[in-house]
XYZ file of C-alpha atoms in Angstrom:
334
model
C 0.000 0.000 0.000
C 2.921 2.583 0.881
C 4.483 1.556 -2.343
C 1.500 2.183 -4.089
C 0.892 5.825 -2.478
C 4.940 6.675 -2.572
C 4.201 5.547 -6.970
C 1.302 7.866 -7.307
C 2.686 10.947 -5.280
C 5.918 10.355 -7.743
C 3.924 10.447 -10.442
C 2.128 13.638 -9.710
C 5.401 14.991 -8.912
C 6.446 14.403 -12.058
C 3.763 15.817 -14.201
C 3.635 18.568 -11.998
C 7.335 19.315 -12.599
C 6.157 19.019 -16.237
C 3.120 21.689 -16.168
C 5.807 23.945 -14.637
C 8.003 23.784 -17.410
C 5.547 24.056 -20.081
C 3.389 26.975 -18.521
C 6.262 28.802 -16.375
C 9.749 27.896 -16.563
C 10.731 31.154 -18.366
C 14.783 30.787 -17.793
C 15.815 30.025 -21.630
C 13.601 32.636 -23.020
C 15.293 35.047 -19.922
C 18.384 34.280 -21.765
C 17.861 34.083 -25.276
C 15.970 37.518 -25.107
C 18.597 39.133 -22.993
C 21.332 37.813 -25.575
C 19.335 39.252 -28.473
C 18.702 42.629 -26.825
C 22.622 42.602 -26.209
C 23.288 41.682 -30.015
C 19.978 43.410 -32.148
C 22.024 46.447 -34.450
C 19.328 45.140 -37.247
C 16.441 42.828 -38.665
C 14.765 42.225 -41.887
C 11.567 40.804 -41.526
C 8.394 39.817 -44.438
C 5.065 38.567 -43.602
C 1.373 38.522 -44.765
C -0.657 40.614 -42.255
C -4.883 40.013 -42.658
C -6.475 43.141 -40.757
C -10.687 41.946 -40.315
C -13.331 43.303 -39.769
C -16.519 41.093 -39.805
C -16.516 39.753 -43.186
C -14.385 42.460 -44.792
C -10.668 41.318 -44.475
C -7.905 43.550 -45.969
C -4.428 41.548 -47.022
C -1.330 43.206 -46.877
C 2.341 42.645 -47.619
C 4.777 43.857 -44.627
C 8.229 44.014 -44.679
C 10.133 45.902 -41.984
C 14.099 46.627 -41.962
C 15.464 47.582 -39.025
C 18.836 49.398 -38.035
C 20.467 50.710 -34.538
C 23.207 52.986 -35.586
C 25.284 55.290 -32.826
C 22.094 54.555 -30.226
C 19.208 55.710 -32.802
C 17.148 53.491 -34.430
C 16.094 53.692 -37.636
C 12.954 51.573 -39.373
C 11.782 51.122 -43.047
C 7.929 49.679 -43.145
C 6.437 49.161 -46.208
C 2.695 47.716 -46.359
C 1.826 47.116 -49.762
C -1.731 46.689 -50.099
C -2.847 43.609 -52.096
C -6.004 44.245 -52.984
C -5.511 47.481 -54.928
C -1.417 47.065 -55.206
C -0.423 50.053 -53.574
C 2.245 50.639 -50.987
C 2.691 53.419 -48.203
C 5.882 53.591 -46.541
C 6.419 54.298 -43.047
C 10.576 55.679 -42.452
C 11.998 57.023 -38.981
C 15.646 57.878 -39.743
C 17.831 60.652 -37.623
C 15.031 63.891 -38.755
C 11.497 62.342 -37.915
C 8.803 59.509 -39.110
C 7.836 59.520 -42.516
C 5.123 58.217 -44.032
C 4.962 57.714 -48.054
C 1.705 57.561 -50.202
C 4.070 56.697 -53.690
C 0.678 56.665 -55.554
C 0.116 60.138 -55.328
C 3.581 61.086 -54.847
C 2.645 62.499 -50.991
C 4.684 62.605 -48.154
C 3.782 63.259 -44.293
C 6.106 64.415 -41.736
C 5.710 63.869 -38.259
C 7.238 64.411 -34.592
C 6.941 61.296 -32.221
C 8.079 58.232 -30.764
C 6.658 55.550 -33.576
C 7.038 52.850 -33.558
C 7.611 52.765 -29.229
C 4.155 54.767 -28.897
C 1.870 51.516 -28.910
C 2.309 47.556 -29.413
C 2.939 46.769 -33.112
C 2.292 43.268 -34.668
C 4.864 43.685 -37.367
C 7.653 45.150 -35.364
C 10.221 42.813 -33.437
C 10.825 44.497 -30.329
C 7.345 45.346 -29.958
C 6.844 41.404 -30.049
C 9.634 40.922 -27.890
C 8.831 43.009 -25.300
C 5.547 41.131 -24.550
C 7.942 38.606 -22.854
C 8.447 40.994 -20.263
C 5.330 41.821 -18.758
C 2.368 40.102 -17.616
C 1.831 37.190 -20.154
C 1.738 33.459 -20.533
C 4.280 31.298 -21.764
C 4.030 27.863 -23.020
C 6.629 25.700 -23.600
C 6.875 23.766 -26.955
C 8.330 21.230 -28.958
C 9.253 23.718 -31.676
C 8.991 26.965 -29.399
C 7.275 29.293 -27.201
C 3.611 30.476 -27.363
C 3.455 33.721 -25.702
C -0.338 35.106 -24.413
C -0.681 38.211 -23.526
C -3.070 41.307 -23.058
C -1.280 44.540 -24.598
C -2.831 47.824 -24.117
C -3.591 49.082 -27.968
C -3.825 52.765 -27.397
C -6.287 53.295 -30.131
C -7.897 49.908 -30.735
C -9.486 49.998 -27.475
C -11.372 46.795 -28.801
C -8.116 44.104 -29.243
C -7.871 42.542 -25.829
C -5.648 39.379 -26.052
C -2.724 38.595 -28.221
C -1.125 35.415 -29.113
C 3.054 35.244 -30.088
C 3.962 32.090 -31.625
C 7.893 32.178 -31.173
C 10.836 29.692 -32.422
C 13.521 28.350 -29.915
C 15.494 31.419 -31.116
C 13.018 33.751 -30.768
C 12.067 34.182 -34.273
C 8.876 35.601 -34.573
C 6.236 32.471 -36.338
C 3.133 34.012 -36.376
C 0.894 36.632 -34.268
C -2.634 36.421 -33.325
C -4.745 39.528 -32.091
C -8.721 38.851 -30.428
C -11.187 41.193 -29.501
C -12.957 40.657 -25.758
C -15.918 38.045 -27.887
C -12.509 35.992 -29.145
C -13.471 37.362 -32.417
C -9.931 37.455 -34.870
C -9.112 40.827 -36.055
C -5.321 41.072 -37.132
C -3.366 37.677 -38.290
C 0.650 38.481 -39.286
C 2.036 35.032 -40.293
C 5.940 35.879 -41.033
C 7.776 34.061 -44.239
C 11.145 35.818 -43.680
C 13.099 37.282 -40.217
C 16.953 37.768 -40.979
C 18.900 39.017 -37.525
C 22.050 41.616 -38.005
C 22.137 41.322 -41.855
C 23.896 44.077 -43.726
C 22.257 47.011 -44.049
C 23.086 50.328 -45.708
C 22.160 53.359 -44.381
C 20.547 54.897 -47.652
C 17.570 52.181 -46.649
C 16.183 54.962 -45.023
C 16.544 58.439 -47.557
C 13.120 59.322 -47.663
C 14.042 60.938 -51.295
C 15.302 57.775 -52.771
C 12.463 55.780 -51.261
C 10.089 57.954 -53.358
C 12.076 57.520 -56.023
C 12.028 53.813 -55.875
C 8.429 52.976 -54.857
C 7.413 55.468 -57.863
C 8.531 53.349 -59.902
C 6.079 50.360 -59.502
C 3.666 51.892 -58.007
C 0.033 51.151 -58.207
C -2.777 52.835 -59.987
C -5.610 54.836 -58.654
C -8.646 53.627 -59.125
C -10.921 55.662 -57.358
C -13.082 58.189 -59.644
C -15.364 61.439 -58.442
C -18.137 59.525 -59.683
C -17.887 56.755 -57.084
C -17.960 59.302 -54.184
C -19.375 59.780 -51.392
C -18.510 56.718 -50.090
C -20.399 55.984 -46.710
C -19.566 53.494 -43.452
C -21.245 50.502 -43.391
C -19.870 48.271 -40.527
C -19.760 50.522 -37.708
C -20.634 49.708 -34.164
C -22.189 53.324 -33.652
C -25.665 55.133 -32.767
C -25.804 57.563 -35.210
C -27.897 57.803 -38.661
C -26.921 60.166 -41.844
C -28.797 63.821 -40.946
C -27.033 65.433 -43.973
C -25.123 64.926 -47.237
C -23.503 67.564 -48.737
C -21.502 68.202 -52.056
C -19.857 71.405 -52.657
C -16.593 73.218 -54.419
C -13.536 74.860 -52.551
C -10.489 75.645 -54.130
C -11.686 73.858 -57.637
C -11.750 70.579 -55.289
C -15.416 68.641 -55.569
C -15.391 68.119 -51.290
C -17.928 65.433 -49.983
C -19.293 66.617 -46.454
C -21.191 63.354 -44.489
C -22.830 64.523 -41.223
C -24.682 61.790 -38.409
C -26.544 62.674 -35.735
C -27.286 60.723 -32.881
C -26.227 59.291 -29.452
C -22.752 59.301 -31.337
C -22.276 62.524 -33.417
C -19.413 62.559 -36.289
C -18.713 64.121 -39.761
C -17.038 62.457 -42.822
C -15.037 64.616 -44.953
C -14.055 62.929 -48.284
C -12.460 64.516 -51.523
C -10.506 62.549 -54.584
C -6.719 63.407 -54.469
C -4.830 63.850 -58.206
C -1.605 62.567 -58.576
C 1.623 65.420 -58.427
C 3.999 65.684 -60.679
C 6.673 66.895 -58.147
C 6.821 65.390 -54.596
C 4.566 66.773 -51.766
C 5.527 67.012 -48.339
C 3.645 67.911 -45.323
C 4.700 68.652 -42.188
C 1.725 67.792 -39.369
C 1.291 67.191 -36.396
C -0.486 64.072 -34.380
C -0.123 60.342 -34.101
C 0.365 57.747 -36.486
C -2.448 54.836 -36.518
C -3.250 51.681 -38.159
C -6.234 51.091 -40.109
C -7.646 48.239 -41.686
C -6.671 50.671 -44.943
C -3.249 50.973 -44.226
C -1.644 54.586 -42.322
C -3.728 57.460 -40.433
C -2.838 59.956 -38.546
C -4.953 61.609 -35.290
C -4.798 65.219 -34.594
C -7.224 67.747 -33.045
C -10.259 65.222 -32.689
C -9.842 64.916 -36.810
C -8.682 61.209 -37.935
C -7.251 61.769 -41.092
C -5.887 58.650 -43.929
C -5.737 58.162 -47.570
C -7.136 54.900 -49.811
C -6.619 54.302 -53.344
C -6.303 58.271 -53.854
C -9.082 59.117 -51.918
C -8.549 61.243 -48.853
C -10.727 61.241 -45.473
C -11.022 62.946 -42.569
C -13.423 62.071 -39.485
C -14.461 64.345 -37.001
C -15.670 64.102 -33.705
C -15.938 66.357 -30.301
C -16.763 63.479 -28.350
C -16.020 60.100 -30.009
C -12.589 58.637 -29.138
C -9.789 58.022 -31.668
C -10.609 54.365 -31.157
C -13.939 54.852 -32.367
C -13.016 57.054 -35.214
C -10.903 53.852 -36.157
C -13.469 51.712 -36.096
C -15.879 54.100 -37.827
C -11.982 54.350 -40.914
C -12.040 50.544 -41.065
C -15.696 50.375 -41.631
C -15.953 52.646 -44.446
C -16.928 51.295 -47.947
C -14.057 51.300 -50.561
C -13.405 51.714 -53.870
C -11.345 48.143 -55.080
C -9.552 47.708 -58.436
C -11.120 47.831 -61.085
């Protein structure tokens, strides 16, 4: 009988020792990410990122270079759009963040901390630093699955996240839920390179242009497809007034809803310029389901296949304005 109870307490002892290991022994990831942190001067990464929203899912192409030179770190995003094959660019080099529309030959300057400002699926140390905080860690054969709850500053709605990590700490895949366990964002990486060789010119804004210009997608958008109007929005509001007037020889597209939730849409069809635009503004960069916003003055502004919007609120949150962006119908190719 003692032999039998000394077997079983054994036995529990052992898969005890087991759960630990797969749920909490954290000592080789302590020690593979401190080694990284020690030996990260730069990364290339690719991967095929699916941003949804109910049954609307936008596919995109994301390939990040990455490059710590004299303590400042410089980052080359592009997210090339595959369902109307354009590309905006997002740069931070030693003089700001950039962020490059090659379609229209636009650029957008702005002050900030991007990419450090909020938890990025497609940017390695944003990745890595979920193994720092409060999060879950499970053991496996082929690598670590990493569950955690970031705080998205402006997608208020993404409550749980999912890192699927090699031994090495190469990102595999990411996996971000809303609070019903609803998908919203998938990034399933194909390439992650660590301290290739990588020249500074990466990151000239000018020669970016230059570059993306040269295969860049067409606009499809016309003025007779507009206004377009938001169709898979979580709001109480209803269309009060829809307005189409002239300013500056620009046909502008003026969307107001009333409601328990008041907001105005803002839309006008952006031409093409010969020479390169820049624009220096001020707010923060976001991520829409269309690609690159920015947030400034209570006025959530972001440009899709030539067609620029702005959404205004006094009392809606940027989160919401986001939701209202990624709900908005869409012009497609053609």
């Amino acid at each position: 009988m003692v032999k039998k109870i000394v077997a079983i307490v054994l036995v529990l002892v052992v898969i005890a020792v087991a759960v630990f290991k797969i749920f909490f022994d954290k000592g080789g990831v302590d020690e593979t990410l401190a080694d990284i942190e020690r030996n990260l001067k730069t990364y290339h990464l690719e991967a095929n990122m699916e941003m949804i929203n109910g049954e609307d899912t936008r596919n995109f192409l994301v390939k990040v270079t990455f490059k710590n030179d004299e303590d400042k770190d410089f980052y080359r995003v592009s997210l090339l759009d595959k369902s109307i094959n354009q590309e905006q660019l997002i740069i931070r080099n030693e003089n700001g963040v950039y962020v490059l529309t090659p379609a229209l030959n636009q650029i957008y300057k702005f002050k900030g901390e991007w990419p450090s400002n909020s938890p990025k699926p497609y940017i390695y140390q944003s990745l890595l630093g979920e193994l720092k905080g409060q999060r879950q860690i499970r053991q496996m054969e082929d690598g670590y699955l990493v569950t955690s709850n970031p705080k998205f500053r402006n997608a208020t709605s993404w409550v749980k996240q999912e890192i699927k990590f090699a031994k090495s700490l190469a990102p595999l895949w990411v996996h971000i839920y809303d609070g019903e366990g609803n998908l919203k964002v998938k990034v399933t990486f194909t390439k992650f390179e660590v301290n290739p060789t990588v020249d500074a010119e990466l990151f000239n804004v000018d020669t970016n242009m230059t570059l993306a210009r040269e295969n860049a997608g067409q606009i499809t958008a016309k003025l007779e497809d507009l206004p377009l109007f938001p169709v898979n929005v979580d709001v109480d509001a209803i269309l009060k007034d829809q307005t189409q007037t002239e300013i500056n020889n620009e046909t502008i597209f003026i969307l107001s809803y009333d409601g328990a939730h008041q907001f105005t849409v803002v839309q006008k069809l952006l031409e093409e310029s010969e020479e390169t635009i820049t624009k220096e503004v001020e707010g923060e960069i976001c991520d829409l389901q269309d690609g690159i916003g920015f947030y400034h003055n209570k006025i959530l502004t972001y440009v899709y296949n030539g067609v620029e919007y702005r959404i205004y609120s006094k009392t809606l949150t940027v989160s919401q304005l986001i939701d209202i962006a990624n709900g908005m119908e869409v012009v497609a190719t053609k």
